[in-house]
mmCIF file of C-alpha atoms in Angstrom:
data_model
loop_
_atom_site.group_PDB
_atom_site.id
_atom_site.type_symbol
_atom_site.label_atom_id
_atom_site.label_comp_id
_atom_site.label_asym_id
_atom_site.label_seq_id
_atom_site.Cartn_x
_atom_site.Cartn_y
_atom_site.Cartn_z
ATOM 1 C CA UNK P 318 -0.681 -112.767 -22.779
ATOM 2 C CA UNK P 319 2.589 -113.900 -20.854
ATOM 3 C CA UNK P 320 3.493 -113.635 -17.578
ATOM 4 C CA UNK P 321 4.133 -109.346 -16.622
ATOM 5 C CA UNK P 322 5.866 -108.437 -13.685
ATOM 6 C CA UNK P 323 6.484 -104.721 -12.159
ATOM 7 C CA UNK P 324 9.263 -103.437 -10.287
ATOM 8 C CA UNK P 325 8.373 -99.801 -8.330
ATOM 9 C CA UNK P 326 12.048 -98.078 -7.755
ATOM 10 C CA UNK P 327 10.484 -95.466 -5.120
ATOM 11 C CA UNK P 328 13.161 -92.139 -4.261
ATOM 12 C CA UNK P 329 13.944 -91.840 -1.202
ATOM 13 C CA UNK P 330 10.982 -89.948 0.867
ATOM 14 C CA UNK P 331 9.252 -90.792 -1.860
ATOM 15 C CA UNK P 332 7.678 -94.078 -0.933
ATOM 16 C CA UNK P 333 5.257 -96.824 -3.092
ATOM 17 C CA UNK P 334 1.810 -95.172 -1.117
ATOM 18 C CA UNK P 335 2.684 -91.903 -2.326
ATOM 19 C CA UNK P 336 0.281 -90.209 -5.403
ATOM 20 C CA UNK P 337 2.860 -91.385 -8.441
ATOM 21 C CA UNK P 338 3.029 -94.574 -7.200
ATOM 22 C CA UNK P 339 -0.087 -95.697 -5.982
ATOM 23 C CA UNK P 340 -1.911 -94.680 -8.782
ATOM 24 C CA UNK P 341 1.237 -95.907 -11.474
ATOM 25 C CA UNK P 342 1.082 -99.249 -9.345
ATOM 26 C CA UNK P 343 -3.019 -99.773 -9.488
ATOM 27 C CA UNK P 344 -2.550 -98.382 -13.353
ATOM 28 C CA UNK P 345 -0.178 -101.196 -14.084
ATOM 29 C CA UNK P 346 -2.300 -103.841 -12.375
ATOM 30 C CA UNK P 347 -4.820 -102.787 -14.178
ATOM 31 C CA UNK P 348 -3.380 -103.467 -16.903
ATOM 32 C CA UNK P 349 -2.176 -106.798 -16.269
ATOM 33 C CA UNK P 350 1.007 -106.638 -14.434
ATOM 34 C CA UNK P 351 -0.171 -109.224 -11.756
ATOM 35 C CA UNK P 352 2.971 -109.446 -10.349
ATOM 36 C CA UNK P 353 3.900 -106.297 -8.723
ATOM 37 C CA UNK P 354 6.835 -105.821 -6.337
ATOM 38 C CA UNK P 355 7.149 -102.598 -4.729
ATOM 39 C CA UNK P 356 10.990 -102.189 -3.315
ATOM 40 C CA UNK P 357 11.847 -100.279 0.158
ATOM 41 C CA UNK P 358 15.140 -98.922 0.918
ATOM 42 C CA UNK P 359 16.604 -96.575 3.400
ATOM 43 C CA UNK P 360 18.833 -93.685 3.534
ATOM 44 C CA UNK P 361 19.303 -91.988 6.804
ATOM 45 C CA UNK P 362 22.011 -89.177 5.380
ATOM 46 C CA UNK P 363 20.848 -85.635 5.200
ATOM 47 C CA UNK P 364 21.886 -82.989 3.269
ATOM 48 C CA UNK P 365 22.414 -84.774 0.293
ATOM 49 C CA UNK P 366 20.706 -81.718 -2.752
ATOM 50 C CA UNK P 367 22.974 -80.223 -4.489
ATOM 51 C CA UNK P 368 26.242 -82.512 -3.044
ATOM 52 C CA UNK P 369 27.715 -84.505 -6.120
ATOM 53 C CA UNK P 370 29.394 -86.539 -3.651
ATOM 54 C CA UNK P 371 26.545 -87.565 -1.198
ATOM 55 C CA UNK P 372 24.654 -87.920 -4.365
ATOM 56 C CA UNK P 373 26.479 -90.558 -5.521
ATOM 57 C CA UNK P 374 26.856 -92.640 -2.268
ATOM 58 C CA UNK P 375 23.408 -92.178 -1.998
ATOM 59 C CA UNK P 376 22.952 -93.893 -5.457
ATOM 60 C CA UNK P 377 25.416 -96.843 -4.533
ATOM 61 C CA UNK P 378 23.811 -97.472 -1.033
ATOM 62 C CA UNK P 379 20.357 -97.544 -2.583
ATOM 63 C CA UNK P 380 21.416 -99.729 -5.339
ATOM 64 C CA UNK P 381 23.454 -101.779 -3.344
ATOM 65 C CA UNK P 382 19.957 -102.453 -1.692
ATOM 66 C CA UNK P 383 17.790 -102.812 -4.671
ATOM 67 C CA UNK P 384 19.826 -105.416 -5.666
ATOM 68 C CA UNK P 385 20.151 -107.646 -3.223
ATOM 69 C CA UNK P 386 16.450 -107.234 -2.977
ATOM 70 C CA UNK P 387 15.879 -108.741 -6.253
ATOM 71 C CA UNK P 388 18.579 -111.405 -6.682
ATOM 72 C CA UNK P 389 15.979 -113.760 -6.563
ATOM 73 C CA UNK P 390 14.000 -112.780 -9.412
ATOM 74 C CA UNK P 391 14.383 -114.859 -12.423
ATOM 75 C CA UNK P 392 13.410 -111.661 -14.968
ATOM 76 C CA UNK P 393 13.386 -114.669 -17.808
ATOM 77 C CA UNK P 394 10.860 -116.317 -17.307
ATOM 78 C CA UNK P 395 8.488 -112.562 -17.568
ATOM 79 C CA UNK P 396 7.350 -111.740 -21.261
ATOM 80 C CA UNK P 397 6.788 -108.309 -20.487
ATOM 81 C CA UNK P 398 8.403 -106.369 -17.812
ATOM 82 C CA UNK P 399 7.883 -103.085 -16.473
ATOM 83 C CA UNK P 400 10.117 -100.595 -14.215
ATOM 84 C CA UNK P 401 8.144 -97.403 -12.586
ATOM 85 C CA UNK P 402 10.645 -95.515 -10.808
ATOM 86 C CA UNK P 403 10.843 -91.623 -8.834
ATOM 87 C CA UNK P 404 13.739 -89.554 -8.252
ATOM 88 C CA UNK P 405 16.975 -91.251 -7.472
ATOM 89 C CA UNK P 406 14.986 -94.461 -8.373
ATOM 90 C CA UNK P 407 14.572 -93.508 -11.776
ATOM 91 C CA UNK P 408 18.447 -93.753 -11.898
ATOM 92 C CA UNK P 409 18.508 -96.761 -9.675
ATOM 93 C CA UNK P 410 16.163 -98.729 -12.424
ATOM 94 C CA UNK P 411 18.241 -97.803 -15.323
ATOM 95 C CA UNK P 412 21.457 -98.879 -13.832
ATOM 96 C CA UNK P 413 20.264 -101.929 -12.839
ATOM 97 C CA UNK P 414 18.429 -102.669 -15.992
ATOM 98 C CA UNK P 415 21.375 -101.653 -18.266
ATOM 99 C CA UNK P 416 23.829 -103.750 -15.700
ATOM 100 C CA UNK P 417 21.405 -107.140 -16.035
ATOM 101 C CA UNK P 418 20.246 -106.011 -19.419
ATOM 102 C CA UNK P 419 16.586 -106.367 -18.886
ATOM 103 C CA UNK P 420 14.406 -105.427 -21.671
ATOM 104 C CA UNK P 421 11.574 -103.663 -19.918
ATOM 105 C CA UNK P 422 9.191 -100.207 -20.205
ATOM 106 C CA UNK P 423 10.113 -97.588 -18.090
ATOM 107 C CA UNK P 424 8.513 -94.645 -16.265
ATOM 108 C CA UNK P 425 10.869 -92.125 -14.792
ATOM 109 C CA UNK P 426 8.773 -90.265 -12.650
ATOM 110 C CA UNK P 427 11.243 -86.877 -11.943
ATOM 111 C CA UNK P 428 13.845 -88.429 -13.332
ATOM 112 C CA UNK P 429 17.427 -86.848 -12.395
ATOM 113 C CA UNK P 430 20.125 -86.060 -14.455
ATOM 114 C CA UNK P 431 22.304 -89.227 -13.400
ATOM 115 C CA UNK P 432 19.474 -91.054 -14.900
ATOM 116 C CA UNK P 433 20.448 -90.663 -18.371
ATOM 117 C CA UNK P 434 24.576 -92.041 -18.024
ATOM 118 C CA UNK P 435 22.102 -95.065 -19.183
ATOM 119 C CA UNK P 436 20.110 -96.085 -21.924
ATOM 120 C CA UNK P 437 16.497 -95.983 -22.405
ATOM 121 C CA UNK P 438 15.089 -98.033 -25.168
ATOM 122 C CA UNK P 439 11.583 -97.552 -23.980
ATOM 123 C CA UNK P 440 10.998 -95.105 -21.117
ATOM 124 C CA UNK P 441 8.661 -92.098 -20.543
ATOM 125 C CA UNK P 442 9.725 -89.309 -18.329
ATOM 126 C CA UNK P 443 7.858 -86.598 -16.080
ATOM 127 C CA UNK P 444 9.112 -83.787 -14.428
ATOM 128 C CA UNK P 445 8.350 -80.467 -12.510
ATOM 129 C CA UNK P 446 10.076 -77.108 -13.823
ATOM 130 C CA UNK P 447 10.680 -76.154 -10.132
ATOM 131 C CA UNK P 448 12.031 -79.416 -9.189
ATOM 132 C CA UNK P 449 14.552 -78.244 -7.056
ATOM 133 C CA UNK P 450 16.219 -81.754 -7.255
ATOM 134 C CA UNK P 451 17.412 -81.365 -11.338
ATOM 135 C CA UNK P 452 18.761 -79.210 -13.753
ATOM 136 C CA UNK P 453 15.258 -79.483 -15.636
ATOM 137 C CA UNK P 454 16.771 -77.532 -18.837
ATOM 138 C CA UNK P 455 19.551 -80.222 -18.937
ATOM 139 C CA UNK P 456 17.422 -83.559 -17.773
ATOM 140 C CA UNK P 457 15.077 -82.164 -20.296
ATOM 141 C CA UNK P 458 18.153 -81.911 -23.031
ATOM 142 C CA UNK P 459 19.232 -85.254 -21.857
ATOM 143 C CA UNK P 460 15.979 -87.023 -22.478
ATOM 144 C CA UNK P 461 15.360 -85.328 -25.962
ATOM 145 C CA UNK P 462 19.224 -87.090 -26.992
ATOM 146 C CA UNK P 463 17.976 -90.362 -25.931
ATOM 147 C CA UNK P 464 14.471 -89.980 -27.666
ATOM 148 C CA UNK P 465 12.417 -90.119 -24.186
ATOM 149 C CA UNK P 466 9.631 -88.892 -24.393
ATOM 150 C CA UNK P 467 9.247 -85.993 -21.007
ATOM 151 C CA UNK P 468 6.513 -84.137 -19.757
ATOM 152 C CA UNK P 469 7.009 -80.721 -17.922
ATOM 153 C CA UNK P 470 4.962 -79.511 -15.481
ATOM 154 C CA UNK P 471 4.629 -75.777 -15.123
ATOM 155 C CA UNK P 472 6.086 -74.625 -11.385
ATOM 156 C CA UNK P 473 5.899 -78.287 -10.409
ATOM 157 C CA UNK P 474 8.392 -79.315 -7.600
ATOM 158 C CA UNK P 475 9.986 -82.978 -6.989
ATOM 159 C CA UNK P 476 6.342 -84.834 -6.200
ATOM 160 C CA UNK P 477 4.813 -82.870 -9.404
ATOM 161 C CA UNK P 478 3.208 -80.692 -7.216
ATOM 162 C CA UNK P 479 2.747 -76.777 -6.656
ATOM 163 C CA UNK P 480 0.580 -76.254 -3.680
ATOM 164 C CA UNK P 481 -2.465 -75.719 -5.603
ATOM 165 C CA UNK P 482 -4.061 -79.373 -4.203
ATOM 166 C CA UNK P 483 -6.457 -79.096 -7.292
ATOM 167 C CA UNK P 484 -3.793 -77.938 -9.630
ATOM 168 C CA UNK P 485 -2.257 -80.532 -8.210
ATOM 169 C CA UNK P 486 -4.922 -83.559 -8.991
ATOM 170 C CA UNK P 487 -5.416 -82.235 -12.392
ATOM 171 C CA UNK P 488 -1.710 -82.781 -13.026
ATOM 172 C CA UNK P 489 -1.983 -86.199 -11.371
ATOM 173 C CA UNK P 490 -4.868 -87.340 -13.743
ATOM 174 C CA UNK P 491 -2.603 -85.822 -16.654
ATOM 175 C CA UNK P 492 0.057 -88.153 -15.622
ATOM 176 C CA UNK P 493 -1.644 -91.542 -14.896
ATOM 177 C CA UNK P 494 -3.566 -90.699 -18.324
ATOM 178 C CA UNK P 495 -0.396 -90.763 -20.002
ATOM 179 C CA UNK P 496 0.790 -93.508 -17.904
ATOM 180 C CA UNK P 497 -2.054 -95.523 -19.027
ATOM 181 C CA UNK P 498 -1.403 -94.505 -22.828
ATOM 182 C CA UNK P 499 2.176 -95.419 -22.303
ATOM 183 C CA UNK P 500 1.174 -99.250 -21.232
#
C-alpha cells in the first residue's frame, strides 16, 4: 500500500473536533491515511446566509487561506489521496482539487450548491433536508448530474442534526458507516 494522505476542509464554525470530522478523521486513519492534515481558517464576517455576495468573498478568503496552507505539499509523491470537507469546505476542496488537478476521494459533508461549478470524479455527499445553508432540492439535482452519490437526512440542519441527540447519533453512525464503505 502507498503512501495516503488526508486533507480535512472544515466550514467555517464547523471545525476538525466537531462530530463529522472527528469521527471522518479517526475513520480515515483507520483506514490507513497516516498522514492526516486537518486545515484551520478564519472568517470573522457575519451575516453571510443567504448573501451571494458575502458568499463568495467568503469562498475566496477561505481559499485564499487553504492554499497557502498547503503550498508545501508535494500531492505526487501520495498514491492515494483523500479530501473530507463540510460546508463551504466542501466547495473549497473541489476548487482547489480541480485548480491543481489532484486525483483524490472526496466526502462533501453538507455540501453547498457552489460545490458542484466543479467536478467530482469520486466524491460522496451528505446533507440535511432542513439545512438552512442550501437549496437541498437543487444541491440534491446537482449531485445526481454529476453522478455523486448524496444522502438526505430527514429534518437534518447544517451539522446533520435535528435536536433529537439520539436521533442525532443514529444519523452519525449512518454516516461514518457509509464513510467507512466509501474508503
Amino acid at each position: 500500500m502507498g503512501k495516503r494522505l488526508a486533507v480535512i476542509f472544515p466550514g467555517i464554525g464547523y471545525h476538525c473536533d466537531k462530530p463529522l470530522l472527528y469521527y471522518s478523521r479517526k475513520l480515515a486513519k483507520e483506514q490507513g491515511y497516516k498522514e492526516i492534515i486537518p486545515l484551520e481558517y478564519s472568517y470573522t464576517g457575519k451575516n453571510i446566509r443567504g448573501n451571494e455576495k458575502k458568499m463568495q468573498e467568503v469562498f475566496d478568503i477561505l481559499y485564499q487561506q487553504a492554499e497557502k496552507l498547503l503550498e508545501t505539499i508535494d500531492f505526487s509523491k501520495y498514491e492515494d489521496i483523500l479530501f473530507i470537507s463540510k460546508s463551504v469546505g466542501t466547495a473549497i476542496s473541489s476548487a482547489y482539487a480541480q485548480k491543481y488537478k489532484i486525483q483524490c476521494k472526496q466526502i462533501l459533508y453538507t455540501p453547498l450548491e457552489q460545490t458542484y461549478k466543479f467536478e467530482h470524479p469520486d466524491a460522496i455527499a451528505f446533507l440535511g433536508t432542513s439545512d438552512p445553508w442550501s437549496n437541498t432540492a437543487n444541491v440534491k439535482m446537482l449531485s445526481n448530474e454529476q453522478n455523486v452519490p448524496i444522502y438526505m437526512y430527514e429534518n437534518a440542519d447544517h451539522s446533520l442534526e435535528t435536536g433529537n441527540i439520539i436521533e442525532d447519533i443514529k444519523t452519525l453512525e449512518d454516516v461514518m458507516k457509509k464513510t467507512k464503505e466509501y474508503l
